[in-house]
Every structure is written in structure tokens, then in C-alpha cells.
Coordinates of C-alpha atoms in Angstrom, one line a residue:
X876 CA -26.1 26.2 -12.6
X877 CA -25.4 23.4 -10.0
X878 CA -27.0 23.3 -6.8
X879 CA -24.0 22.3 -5.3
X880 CA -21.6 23.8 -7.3
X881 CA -18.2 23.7 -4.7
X882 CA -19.0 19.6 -4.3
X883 CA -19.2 19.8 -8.0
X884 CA -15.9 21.2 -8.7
X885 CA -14.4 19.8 -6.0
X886 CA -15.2 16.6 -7.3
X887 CA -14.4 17.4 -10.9
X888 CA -11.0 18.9 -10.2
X889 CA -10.2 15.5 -8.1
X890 CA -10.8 12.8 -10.7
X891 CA -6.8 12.6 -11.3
X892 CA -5.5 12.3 -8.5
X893 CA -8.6 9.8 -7.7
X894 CA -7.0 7.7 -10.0
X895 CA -3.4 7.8 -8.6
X896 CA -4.7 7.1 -5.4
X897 CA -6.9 3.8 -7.5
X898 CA -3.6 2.7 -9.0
X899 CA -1.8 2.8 -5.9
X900 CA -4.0 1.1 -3.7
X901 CA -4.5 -1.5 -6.5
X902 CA -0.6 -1.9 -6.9
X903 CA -0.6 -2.3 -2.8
X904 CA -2.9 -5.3 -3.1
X905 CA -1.5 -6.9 -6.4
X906 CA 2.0 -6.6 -4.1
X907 CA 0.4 -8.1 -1.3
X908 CA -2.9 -10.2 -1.7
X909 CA -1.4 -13.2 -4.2
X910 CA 1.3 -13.8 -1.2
X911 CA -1.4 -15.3 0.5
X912 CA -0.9 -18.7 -0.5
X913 CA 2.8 -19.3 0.0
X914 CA 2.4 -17.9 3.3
X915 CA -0.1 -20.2 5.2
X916 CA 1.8 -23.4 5.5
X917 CA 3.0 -24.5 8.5
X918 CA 6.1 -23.1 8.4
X919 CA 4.9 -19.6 8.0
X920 CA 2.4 -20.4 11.4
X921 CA 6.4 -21.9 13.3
X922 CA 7.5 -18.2 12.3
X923 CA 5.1 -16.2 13.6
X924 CA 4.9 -18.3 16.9
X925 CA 8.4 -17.5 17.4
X926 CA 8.0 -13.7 17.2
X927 CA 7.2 -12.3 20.6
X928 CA 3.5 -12.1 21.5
X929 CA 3.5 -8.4 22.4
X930 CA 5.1 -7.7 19.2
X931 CA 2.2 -9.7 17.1
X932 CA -0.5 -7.9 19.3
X933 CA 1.1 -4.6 18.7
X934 CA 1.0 -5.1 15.0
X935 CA -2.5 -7.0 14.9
X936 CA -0.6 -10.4 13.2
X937 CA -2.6 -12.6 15.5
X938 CA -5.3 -13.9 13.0
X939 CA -2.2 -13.3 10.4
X940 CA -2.9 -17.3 8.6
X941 CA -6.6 -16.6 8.1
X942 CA -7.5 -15.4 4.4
X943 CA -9.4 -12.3 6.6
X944 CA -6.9 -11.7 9.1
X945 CA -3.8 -11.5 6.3
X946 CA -5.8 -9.1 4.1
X947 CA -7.2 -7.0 7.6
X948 CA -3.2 -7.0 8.7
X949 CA -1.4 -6.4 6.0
X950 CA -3.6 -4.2 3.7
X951 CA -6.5 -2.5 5.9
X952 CA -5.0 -2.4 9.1
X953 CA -1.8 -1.2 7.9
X954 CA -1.2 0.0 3.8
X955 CA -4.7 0.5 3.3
X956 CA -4.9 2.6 6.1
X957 CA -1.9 4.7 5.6
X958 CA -3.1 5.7 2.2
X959 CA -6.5 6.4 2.9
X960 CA -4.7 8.2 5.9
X961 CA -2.4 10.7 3.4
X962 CA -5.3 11.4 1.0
X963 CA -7.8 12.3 3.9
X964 CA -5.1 14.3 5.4
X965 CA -4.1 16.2 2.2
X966 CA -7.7 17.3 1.1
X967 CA -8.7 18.1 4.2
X968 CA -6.1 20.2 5.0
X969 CA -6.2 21.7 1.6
X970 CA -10.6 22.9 2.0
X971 CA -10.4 25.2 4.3
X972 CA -6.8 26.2 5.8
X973 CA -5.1 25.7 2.5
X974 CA -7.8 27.8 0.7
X975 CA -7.6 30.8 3.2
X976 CA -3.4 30.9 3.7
X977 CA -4.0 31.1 -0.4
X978 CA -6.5 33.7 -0.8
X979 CA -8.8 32.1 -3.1
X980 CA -11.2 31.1 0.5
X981 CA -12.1 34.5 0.1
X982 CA -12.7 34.7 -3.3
X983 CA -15.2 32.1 -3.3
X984 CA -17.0 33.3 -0.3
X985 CA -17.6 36.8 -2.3
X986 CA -19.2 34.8 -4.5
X987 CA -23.0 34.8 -2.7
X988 CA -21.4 30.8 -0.9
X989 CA -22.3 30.3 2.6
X990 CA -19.9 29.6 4.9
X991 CA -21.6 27.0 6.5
X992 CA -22.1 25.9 2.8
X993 CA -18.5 26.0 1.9
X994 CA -17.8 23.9 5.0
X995 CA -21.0 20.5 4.2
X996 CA -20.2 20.8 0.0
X997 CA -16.8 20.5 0.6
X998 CA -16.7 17.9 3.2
X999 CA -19.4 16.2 1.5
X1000 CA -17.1 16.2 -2.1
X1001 CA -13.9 14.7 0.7
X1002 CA -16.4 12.3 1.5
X1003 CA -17.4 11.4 -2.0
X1004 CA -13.8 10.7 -2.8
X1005 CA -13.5 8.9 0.2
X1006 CA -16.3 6.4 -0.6
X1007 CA -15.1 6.5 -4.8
X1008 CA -11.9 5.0 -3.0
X1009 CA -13.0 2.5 -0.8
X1010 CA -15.6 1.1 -3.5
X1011 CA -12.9 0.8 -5.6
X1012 CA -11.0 -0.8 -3.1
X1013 CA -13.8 -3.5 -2.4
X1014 CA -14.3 -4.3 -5.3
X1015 CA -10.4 -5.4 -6.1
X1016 CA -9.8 -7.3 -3.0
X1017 CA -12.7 -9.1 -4.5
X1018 CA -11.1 -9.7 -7.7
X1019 CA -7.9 -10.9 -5.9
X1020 CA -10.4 -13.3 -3.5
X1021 CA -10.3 -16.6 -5.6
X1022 CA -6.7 -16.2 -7.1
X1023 CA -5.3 -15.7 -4.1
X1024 CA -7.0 -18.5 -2.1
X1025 CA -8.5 -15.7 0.8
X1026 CA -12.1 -16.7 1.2
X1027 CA -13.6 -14.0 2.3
X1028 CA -17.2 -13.5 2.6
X1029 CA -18.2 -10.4 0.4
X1030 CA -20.2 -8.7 2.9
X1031 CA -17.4 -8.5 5.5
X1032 CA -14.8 -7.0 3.0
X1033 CA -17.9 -4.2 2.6
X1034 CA -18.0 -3.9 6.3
X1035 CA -13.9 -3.5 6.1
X1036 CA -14.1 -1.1 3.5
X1037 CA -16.7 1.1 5.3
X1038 CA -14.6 0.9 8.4
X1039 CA -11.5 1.9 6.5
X1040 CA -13.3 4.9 5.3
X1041 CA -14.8 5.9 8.2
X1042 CA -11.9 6.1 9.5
X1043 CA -10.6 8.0 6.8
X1044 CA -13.4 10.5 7.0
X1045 CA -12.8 11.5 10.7
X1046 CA -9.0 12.2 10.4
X1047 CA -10.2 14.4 7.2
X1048 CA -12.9 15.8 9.2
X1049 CA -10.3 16.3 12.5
X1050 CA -8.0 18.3 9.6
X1051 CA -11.3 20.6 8.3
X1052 CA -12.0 21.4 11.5
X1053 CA -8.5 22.4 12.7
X1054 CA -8.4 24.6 9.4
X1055 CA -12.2 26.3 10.1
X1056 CA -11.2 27.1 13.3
X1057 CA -7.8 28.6 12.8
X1058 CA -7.3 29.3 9.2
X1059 CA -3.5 27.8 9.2
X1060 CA -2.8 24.8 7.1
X1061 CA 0.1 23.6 9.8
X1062 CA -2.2 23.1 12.6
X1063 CA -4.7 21.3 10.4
X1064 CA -2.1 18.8 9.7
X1065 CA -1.0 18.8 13.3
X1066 CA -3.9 17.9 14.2
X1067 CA -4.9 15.2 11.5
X1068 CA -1.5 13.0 11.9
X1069 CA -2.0 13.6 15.7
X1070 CA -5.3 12.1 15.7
X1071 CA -4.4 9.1 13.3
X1072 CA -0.6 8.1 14.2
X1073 CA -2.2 8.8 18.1
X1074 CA -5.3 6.7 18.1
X1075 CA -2.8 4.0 15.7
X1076 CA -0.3 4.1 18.7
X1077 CA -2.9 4.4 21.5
X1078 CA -4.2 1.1 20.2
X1079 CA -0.8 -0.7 19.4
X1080 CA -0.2 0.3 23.5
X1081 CA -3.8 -0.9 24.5
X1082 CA -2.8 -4.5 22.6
X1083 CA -0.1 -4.9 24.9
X1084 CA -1.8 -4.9 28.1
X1085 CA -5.2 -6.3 29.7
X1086 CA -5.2 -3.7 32.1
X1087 CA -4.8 -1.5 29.4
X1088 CA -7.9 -2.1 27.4
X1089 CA -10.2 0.3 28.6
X1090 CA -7.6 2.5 26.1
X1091 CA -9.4 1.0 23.1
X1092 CA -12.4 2.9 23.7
X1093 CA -10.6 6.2 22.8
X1094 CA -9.2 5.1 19.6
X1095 CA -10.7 5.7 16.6
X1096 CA -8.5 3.0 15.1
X1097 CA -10.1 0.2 17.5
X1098 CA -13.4 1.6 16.3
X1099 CA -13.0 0.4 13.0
X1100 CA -10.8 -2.7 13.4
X1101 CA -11.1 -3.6 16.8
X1102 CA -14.3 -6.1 16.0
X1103 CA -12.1 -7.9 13.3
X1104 CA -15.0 -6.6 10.4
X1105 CA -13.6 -8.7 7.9
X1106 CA -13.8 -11.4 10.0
X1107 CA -16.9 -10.9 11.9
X1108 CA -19.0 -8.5 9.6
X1109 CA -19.8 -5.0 10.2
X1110 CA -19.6 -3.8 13.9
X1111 CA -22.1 -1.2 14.0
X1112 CA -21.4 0.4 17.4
X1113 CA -17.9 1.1 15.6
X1114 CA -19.2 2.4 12.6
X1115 CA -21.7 5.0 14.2
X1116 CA -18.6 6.3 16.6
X1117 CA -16.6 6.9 13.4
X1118 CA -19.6 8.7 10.9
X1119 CA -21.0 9.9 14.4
X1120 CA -17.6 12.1 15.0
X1121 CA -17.3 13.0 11.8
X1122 CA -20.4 14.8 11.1
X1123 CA -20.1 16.4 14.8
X1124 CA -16.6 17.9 13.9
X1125 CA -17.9 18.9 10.6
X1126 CA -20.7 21.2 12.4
X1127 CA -18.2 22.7 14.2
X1128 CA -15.7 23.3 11.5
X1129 CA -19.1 25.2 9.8
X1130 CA -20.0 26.8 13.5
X1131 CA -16.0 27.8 13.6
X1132 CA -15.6 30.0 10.3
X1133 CA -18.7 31.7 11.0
X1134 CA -17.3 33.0 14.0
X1135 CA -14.3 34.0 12.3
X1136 CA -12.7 36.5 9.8
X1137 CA -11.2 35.2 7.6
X1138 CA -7.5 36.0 6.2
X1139 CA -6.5 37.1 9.4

């Protein structure tokens, strides 16, 4: 018998949709990655100059004609983190809150589990997924590096990849906790999308504004993209804030159910 035997079959009953979200995520980058090329001339650099600057700060466009900055704007600052963004949402929604409105949470916990073990294997098997994904998604932006004429430095698309899914992690962790502590999958996913479309929006606002900067420092979005990683390399400060959060809310999804019964 396992010793972890909900992150085993977590992760066992995941490994089909894992690849959905791998074929989507590569068909994202095949769409987007080879562009590259036809897009860094001159003409491309008149275009974007004639957008309006709050416009390119809100969407992050500003280091657009860099190999870096096109693959940080158009795939993990924006695509990349939308679908890393649904699949975070989904499962975490789905481990606690969608277990209990179900019935089969209590099924499992009759079954000599912990609930403050149901709550680390399961968040542990979301993180698993999570890193399966953005390995994965290293390792073909990579593969599209040469062809599509990016040069990127291989350590700063790892220090992308690990922002992307830390980032990833603490909207599924924001989810798990929302589900420990009231056992409803709606207000798991309330919270989720709040916390990712509001820290996205919180930080398209803080772009537009000087005075608004000290905004960045409550978005979880500026902690993983707001040092440019695949530009600069891994910014560390970021990184901890992200994992940091993530554990914290995960002891208190565990703390939560503990203190609750459940199916009610």
C-alpha cells in the first residue's frame, strides 16, 4: 500500500487530462513562438510605437521586439498564464469543495485519511501537476528557441517557468482553501478567478501610473513577472512570496476542515 495513497491517485487519475493541458499549451506556442521572426523588423517596432503607451504598459508589450519579452508577453504573461490559470482553478476547486458537495469527501475520510492529510497529499498531487506542466512547458519553448530566432538564455526560461507556476500554485491554493473552509465549490471558484483576474487587473492599473506603483506589491501577478524573469533570471524575492503564500493558505485550508463538519 502507498504511503501516500490520495497523491497517488490523484496523480494517476490525472495523467489524461495532463496531456490535454501538454497538447494545448504546446499548440499555444507552435501558434505563437515561430511569429517571432516576421515580427521584429522595423516595421513591427513603427507599430507598436504608434499604439498608446498606457495601452502597451497595461498589456506588458514594452520589451514586445526582444526574443524574451515576445515569448514573456505573448505566452507567459498572457496564454500561458490563462491556462495554467483554468487548470489550477479546476483542480483546486475540484479537492476539497467539489469532493464534499459530491459526497465521496466523506467517503474517503471514513477510510482511516487525515484531514490534515487529505488537505498536503492532495495539494501536493495539484502541485505535482503543476510542475509536470510547466517542465513540459520549458522544455518546448526550448525546442522552439533556435527555429524561431528568440535567444533565450535557458536558465531564464526555467526562472519563467517556475514563476508561471508559482503563480499557478497560489490561485490553486487560494481555491483549496476557499473549499476547506466552506465546503461549497462556488465560492472556491469565487475566490480563485478573484484572486487571479484581480491581482492581473491590479497590475495592468499599477502599469499605468507612477503614483500607482506601490500597487505592485499586492499582486501576485507582479510577483512573478514583475522582474522580467525571462529577461533577467529568476527574482527570488518573487518566487518565495508566491511558494511562501501557497504553503501558508495550504495550512490553513488543513487548519479549516479540521474545524469543520463536513457535508453540512
Amino acid at each position: 500500500m502507498s504511503r501516500l495513497p490520495l497523491f497517488s491517485r490523484s496523480l494517476a487519475a490525472s495523467w489524461r487530462p495532463l496531456l490535454g493541458w501538454a497538447a494545448g499549451i504546446l499548440a499555444v506556442l507552435s501558434l505563437y513562438l515561430p511569429l517571432y521572426p516576421s515580427l521584429a523588423g522595423q516595421d513591427f517596432q513603427d507599430l507598436l510605437q504608434s499604439l498608446p503607451p498606457e495601452l502597451i504598459s497595461a498589456l506588458g508589450y514594452d520589451e514586445l521586439t526582444t526574443g524574451a519579452g515576445y515569448t514573456q508577453s505573448t505566452f507567459f504573461g498572457l496564454i500561458g498564464f490563462v491556462l495554467f490559470t483554468i487548470a489550477a482553478i479546476s483542480w483546486g476547486t475540484r479537492a476539497i469543495a467539489g469532493d464534499e458537495e459530491s459526497g465521496t469527501l466523506e467517503l474517503v475520510l471514513a477510510h482511516a485519511v487525515s484531514r490534515v492529510q487529505l488537505v498536503l497529499e492532495r495539494s501536493a498531487a495539484i502541485a505535482a501537476r503543476l510542475l509536470l506542466l510547466g517542465l513540459f512547458t520549458g522544455l518546448a519553448v526550448l525546442a522552439f528557441d533556435r527555429p524561431a530566432q528568440l535567444v533565450l538564455i535557458p536558465s531564464h526560461v526555467w526562472a519563467g517557468c517556475a514563476a508561471l507556476v508559482g503563480l499557478a500554485l497560489l490561485t490553486a491554493s487560494v481555491a483549496l482553501a476557499a473549499g476547506a473552509f466552506t465546503g461549497r465549490r462556488v465560492w472556491a471558484l469565487a475566490a480563485a478567478v478573484t484572486a487571479a483576474v484581480g491581482g492581473y487587473a491590479l497590475n495592468a492599473v499599477a502599469n499605468q501610473n507612477p503614483d500607482l506603483d506601490y500597487l505592485h506589491s499586492w499582486t501576485p501577478y507582479n510577483w512573478a513577472f514583475g522582474a522580467s524573469p525571462l529577461s533577467n533570471g529568476a527574482d527570488w524575492a518573487g518566487l518565495g512570496a508566491l511558494y511562501g503564500t501557497s504553503a501558508l493558505l495550504v495550512l490553513l485550508a488543513a487548519f479549516a476542515l479540521t474545524r469543520r463538519d463536513i457535508g453540512t
